[in-house]
Tab-separated table of N, CA and C in Angstrom:
chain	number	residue	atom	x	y	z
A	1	UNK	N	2.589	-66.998	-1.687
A	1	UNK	CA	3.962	-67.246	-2.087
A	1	UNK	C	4.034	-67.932	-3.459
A	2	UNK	N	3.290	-68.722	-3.776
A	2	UNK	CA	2.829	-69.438	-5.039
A	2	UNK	C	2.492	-68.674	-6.331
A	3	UNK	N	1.596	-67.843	-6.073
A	3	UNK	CA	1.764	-67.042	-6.667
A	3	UNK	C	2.815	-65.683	-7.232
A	4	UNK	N	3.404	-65.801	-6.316
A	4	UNK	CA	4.395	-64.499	-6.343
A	4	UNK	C	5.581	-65.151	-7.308
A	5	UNK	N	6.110	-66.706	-6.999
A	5	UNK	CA	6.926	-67.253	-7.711
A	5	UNK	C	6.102	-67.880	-9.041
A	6	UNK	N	5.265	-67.655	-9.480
A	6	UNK	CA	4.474	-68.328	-11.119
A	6	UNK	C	4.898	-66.696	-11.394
A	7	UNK	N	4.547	-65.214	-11.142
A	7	UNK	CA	4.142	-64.597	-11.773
A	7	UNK	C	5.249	-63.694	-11.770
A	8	UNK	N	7.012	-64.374	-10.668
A	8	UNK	CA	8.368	-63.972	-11.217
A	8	UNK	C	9.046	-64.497	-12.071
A	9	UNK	N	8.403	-66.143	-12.583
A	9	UNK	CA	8.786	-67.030	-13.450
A	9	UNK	C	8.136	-66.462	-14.734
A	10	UNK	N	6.833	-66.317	-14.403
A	10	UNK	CA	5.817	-65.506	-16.332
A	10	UNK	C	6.560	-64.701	-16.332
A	11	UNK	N	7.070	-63.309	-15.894
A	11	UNK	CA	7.603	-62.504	-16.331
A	11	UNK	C	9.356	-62.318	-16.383
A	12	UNK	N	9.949	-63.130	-15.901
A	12	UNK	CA	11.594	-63.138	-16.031
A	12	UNK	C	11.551	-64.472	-16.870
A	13	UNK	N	12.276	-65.375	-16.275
A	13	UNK	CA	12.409	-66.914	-16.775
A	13	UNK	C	11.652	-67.655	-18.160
A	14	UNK	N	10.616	-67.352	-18.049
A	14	UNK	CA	9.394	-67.891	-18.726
A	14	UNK	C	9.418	-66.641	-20.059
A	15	UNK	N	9.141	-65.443	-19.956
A	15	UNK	CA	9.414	-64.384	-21.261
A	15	UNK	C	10.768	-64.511	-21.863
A	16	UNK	N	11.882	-64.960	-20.960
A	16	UNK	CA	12.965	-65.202	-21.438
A	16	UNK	C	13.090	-66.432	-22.535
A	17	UNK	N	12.724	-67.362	-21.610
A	17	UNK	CA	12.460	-68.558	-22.281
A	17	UNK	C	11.644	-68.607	-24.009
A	18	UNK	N	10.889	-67.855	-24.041
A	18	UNK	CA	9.696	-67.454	-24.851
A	18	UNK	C	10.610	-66.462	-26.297
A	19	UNK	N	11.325	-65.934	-25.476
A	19	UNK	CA	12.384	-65.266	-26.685
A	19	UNK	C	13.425	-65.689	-27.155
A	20	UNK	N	14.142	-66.677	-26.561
A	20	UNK	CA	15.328	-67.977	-26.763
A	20	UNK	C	14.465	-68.957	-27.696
A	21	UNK	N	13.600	-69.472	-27.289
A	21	UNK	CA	12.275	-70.646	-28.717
A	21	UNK	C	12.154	-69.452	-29.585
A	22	UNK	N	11.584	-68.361	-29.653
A	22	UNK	CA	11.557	-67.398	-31.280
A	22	UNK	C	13.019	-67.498	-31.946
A	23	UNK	N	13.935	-66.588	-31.146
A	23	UNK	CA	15.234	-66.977	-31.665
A	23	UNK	C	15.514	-68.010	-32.687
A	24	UNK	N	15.291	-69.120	-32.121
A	24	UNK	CA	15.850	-71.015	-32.428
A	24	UNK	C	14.701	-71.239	-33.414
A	25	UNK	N	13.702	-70.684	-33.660
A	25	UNK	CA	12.884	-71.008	-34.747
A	25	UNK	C	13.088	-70.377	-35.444
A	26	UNK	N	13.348	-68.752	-35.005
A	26	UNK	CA	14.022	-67.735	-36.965
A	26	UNK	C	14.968	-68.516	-37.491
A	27	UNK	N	16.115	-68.866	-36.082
A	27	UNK	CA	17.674	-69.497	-37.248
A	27	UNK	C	17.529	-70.424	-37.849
A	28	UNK	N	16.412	-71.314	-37.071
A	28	UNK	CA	16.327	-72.866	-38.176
A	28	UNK	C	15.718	-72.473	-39.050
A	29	UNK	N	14.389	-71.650	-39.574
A	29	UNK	CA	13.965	-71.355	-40.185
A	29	UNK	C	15.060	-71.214	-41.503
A	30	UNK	N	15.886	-69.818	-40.960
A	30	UNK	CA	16.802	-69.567	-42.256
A	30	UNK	C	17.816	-70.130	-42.497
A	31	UNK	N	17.843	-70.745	-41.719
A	31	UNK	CA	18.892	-72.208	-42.183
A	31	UNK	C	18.188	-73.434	-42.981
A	32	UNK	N	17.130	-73.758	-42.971
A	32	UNK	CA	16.182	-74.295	-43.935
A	32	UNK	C	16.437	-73.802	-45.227
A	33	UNK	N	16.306	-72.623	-45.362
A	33	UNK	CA	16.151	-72.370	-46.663
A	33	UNK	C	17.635	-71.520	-47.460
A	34	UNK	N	18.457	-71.180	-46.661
A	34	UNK	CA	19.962	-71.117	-46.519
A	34	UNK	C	20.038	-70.288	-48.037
A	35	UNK	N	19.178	-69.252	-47.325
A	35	UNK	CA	19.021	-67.498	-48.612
A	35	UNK	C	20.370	-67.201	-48.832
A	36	UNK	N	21.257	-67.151	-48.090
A	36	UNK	CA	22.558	-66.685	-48.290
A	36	UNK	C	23.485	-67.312	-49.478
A	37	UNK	N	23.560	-68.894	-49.149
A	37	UNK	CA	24.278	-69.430	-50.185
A	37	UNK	C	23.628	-69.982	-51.644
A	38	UNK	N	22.063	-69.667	-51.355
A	38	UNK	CA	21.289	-69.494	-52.709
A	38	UNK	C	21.899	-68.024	-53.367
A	39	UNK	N	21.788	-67.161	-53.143
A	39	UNK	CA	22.110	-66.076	-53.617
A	39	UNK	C	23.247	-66.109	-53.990
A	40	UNK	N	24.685	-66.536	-53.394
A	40	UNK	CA	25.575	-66.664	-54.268
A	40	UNK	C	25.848	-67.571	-55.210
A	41	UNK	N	25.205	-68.795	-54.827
A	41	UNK	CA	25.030	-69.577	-56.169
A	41	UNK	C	23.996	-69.089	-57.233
A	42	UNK	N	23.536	-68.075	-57.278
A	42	UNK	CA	22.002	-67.612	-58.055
A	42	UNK	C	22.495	-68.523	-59.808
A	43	UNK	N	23.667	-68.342	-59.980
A	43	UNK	CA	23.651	-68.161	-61.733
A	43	UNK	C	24.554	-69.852	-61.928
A	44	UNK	N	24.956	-70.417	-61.069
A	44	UNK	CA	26.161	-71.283	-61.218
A	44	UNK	C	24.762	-72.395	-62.211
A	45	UNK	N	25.647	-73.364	-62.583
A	45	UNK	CA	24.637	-74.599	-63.400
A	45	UNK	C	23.930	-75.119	-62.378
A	46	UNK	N	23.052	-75.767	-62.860
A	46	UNK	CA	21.820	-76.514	-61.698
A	46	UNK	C	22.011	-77.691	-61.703
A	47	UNK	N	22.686	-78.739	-62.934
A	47	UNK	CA	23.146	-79.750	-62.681
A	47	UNK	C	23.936	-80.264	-63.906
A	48	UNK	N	24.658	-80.735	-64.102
A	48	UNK	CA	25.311	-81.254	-64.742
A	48	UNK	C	24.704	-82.231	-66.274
A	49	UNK	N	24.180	-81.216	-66.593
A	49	UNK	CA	23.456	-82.085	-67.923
A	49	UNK	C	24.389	-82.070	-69.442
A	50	UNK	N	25.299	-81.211	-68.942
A	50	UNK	CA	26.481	-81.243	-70.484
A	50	UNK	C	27.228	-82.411	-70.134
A	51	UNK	N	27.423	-82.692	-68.953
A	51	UNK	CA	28.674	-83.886	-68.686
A	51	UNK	C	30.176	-83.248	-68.630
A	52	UNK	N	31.066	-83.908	-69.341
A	52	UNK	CA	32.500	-83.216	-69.486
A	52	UNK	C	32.177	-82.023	-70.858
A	53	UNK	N	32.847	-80.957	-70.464
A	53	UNK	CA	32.656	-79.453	-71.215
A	53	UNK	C	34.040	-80.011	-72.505
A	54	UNK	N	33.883	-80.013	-73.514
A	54	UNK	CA	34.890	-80.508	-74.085
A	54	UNK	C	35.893	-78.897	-74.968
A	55	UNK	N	36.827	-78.632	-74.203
A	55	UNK	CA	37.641	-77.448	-74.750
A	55	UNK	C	38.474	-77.506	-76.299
A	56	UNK	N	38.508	-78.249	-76.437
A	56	UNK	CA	38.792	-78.502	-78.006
A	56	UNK	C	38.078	-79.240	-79.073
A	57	UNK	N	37.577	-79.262	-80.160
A	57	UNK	CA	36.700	-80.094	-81.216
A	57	UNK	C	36.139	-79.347	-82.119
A	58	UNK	N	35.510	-79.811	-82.121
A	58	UNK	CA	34.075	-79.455	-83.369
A	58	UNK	C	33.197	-78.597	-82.629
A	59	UNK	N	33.559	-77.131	-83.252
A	59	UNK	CA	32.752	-76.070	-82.900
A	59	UNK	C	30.824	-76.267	-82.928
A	60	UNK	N	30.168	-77.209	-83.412
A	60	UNK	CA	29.267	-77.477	-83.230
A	60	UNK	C	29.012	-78.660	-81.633
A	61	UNK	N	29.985	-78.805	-81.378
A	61	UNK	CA	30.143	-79.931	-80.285
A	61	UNK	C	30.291	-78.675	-78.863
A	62	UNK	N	31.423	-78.018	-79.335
A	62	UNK	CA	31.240	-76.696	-78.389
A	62	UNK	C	30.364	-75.815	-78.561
A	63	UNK	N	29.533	-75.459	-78.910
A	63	UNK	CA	28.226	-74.531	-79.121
A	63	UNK	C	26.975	-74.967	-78.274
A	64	UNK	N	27.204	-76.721	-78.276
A	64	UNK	CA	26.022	-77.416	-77.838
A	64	UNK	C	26.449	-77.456	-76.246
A	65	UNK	N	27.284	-77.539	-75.869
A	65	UNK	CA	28.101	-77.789	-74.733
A	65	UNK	C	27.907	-75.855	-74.074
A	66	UNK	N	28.130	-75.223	-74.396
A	66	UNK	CA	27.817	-73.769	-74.441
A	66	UNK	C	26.291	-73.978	-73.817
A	67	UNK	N	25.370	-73.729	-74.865
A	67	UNK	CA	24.228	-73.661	-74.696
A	67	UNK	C	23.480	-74.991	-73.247
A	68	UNK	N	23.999	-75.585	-73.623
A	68	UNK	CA	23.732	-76.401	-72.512
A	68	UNK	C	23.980	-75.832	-70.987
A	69	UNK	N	25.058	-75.060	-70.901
A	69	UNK	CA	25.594	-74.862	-69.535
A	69	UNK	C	24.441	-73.552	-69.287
A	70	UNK	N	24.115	-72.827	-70.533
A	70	UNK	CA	23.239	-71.331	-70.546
A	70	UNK	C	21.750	-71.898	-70.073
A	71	UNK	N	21.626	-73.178	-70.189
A	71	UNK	CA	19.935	-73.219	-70.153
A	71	UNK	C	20.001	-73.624	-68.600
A	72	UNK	N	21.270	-74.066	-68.140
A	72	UNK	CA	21.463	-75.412	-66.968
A	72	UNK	C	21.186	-73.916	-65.795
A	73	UNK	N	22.240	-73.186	-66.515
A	73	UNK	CA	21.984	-71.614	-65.225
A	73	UNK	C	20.679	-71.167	-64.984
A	74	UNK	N	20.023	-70.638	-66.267
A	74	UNK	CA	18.860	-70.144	-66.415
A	74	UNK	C	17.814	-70.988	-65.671
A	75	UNK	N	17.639	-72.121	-65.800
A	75	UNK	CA	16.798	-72.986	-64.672
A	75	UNK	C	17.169	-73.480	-63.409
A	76	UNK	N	18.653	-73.333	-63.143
A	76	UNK	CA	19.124	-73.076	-61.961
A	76	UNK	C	18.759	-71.777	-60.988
A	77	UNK	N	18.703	-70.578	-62.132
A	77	UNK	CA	18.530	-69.399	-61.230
A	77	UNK	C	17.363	-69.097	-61.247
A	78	UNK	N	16.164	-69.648	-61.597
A	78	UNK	CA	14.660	-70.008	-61.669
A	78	UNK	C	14.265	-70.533	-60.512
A	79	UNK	N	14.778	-71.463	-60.430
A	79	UNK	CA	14.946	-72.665	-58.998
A	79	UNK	C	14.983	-71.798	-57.918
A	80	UNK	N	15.913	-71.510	-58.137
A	80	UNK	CA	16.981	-70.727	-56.563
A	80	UNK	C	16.445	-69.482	-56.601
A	81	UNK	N	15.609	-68.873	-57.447
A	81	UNK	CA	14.884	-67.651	-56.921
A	81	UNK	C	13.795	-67.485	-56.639
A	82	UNK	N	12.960	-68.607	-57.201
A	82	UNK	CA	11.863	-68.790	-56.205
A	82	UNK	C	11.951	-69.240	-55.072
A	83	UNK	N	13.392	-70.166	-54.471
A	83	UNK	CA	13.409	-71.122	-53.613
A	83	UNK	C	13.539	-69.434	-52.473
A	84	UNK	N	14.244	-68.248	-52.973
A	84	UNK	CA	14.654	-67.442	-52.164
A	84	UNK	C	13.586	-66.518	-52.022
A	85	UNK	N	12.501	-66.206	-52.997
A	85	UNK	CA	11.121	-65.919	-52.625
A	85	UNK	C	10.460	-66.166	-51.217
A	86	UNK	N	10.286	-67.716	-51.780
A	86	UNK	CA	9.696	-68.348	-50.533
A	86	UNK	C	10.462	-68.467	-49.421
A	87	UNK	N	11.319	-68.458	-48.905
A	87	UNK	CA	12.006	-68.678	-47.661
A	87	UNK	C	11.884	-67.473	-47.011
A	88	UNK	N	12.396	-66.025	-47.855
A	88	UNK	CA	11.993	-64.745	-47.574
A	88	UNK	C	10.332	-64.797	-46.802
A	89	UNK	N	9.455	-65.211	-47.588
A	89	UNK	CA	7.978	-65.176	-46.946
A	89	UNK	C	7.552	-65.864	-45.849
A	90	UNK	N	8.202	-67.251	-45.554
A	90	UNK	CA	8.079	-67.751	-44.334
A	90	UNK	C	9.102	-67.515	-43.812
A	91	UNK	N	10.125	-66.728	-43.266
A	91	UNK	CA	10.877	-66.052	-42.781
A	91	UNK	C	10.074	-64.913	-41.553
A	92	UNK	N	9.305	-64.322	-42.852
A	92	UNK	CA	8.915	-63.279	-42.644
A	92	UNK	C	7.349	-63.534	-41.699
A	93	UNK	N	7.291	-64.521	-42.399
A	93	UNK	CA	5.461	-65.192	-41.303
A	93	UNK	C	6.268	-65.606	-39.814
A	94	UNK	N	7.219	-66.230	-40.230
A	94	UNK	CA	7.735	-66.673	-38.775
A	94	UNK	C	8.004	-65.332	-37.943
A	95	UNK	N	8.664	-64.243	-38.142
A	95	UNK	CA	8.762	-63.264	-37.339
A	95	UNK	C	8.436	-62.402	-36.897
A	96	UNK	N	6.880	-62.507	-38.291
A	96	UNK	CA	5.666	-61.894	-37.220
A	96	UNK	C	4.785	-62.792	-36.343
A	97	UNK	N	4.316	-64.591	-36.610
A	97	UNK	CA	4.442	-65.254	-35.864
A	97	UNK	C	4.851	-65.570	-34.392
A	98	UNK	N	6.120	-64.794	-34.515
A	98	UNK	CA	7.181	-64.727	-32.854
A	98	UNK	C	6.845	-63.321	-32.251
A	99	UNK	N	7.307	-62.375	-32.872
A	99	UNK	CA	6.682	-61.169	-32.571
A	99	UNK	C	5.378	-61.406	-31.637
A	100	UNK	N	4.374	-61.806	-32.699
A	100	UNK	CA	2.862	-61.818	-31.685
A	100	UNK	C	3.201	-62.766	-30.589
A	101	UNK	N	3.485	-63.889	-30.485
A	101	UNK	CA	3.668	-64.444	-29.283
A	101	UNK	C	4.215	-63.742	-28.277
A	102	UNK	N	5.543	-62.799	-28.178
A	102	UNK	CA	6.543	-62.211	-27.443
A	102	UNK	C	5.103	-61.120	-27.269
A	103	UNK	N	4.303	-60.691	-27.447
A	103	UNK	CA	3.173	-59.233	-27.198
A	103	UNK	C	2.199	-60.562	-26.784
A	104	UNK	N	1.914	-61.071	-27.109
A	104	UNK	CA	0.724	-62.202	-25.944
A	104	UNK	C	1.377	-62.553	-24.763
A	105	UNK	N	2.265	-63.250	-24.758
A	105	UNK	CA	2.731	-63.747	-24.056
A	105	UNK	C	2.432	-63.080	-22.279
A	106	UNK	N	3.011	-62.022	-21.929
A	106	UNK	CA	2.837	-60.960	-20.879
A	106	UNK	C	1.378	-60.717	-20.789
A	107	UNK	N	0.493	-60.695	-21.609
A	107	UNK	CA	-1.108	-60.761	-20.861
A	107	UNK	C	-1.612	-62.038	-21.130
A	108	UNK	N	-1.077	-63.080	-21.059
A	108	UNK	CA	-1.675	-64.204	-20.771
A	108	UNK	C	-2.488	-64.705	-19.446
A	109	UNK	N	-1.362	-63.850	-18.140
A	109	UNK	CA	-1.812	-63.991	-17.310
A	109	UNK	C	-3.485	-63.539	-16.810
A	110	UNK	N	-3.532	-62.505	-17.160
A	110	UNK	CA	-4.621	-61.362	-17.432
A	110	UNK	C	-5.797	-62.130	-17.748
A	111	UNK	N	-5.880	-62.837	-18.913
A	111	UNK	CA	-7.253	-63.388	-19.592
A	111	UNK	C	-7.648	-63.869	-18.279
A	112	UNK	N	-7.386	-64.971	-17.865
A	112	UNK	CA	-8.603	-65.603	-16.620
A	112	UNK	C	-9.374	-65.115	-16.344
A	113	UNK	N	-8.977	-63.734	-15.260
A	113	UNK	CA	-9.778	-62.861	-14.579
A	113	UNK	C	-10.607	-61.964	-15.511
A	114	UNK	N	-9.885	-61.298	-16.345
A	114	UNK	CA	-10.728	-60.426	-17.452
A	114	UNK	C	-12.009	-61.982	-17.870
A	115	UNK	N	-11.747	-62.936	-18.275
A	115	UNK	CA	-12.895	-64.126	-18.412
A	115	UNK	C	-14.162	-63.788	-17.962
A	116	UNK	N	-13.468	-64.041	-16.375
A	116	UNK	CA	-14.508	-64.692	-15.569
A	116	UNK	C	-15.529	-63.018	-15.008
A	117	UNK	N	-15.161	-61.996	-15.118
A	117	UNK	CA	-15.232	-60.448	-14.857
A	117	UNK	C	-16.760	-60.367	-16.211
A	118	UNK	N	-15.748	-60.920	-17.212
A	118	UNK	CA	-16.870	-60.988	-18.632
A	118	UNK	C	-17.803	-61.866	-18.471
A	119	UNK	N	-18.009	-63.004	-17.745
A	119	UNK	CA	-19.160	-63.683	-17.708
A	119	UNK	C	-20.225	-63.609	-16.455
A	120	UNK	N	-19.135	-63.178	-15.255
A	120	UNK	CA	-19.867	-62.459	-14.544
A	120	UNK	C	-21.246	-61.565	-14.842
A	121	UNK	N	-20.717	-61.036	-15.910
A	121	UNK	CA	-22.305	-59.532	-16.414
A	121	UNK	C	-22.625	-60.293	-17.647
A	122	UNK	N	-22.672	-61.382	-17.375
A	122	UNK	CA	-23.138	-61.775	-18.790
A	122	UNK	C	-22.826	-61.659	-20.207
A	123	UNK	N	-21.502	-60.810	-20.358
A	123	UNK	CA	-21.117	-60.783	-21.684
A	123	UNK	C	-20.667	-62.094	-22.910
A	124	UNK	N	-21.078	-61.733	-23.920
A	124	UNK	CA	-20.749	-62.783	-24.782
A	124	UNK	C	-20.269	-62.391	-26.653
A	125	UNK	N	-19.640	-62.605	-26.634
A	125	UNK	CA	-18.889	-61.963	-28.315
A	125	UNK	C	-20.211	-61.510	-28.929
A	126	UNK	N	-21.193	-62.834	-29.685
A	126	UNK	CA	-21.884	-62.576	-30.273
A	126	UNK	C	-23.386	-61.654	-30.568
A	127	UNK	N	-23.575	-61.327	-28.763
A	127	UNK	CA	-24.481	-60.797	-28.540
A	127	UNK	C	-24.194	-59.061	-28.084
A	128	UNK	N	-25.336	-58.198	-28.653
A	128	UNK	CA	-25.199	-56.955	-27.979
A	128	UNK	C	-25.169	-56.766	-26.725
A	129	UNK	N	-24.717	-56.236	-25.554
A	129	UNK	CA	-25.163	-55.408	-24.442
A	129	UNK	C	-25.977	-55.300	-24.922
């Protein structure tokens, strides 16, 4: 009976369970690195290094103020596209990561016996039959 309820729990409850934790680790994952609202910010300034943008003056005062906001993007969207590189790649480790677990998971049960079957005849990785 013990058995019958471990091995309706491994395969209902427990695989379930096993795909609800992958789930909750992709979303935090991409919520970590929050690709979406990087991408629409890709070009906006990265920080505020002109200060107040001054709309009237000395066209050399606005040129500098210009250029300032052009370099602030350009290393903003440097930032934010590698930041969207990388999140993409551990994104992507994580969901083959989960993947393999969700395909282990269901012959977990299995190894023991396959084990003990293998040491039975003496088998061992490193050595030939």
């Amino acid at each position: 009976m013990l058995v019958a309820a471990f091995v309706a729990w491994w395969y209902g409850g427990g695989w379930s369970l096993q795909m609800s934790e992958v789930a909750a680790q992709f979303r935090r994952t991409a919520d970590f690195f929050s690709i979406g609202l990087l991408l629409k910010t890709l070009i906006n300034p990265f920080k505020g290094i002109s200060g107040e943008v001054p709309s009237q003056g000395p066209l050399g005062v606005m040129a500098r103020a210009w250029f300032d906001r052009q370099l602030s993007r350009a290393i903003g969207a440097v930032i934010r596209l590698f930041t969207v590189l990388a999140g993409g790649l551990v994104i992507l480790a994580v969901s083959l990561a989960g993947a393999l677990r969700l395909i282990i998971w269901p012959l977990l049960p299995l190894l023991p016996p396959v084990l003990a079957v293998l040491w039975l005849i003496g088998w061992v990785p490193w050595r030939q039959i």
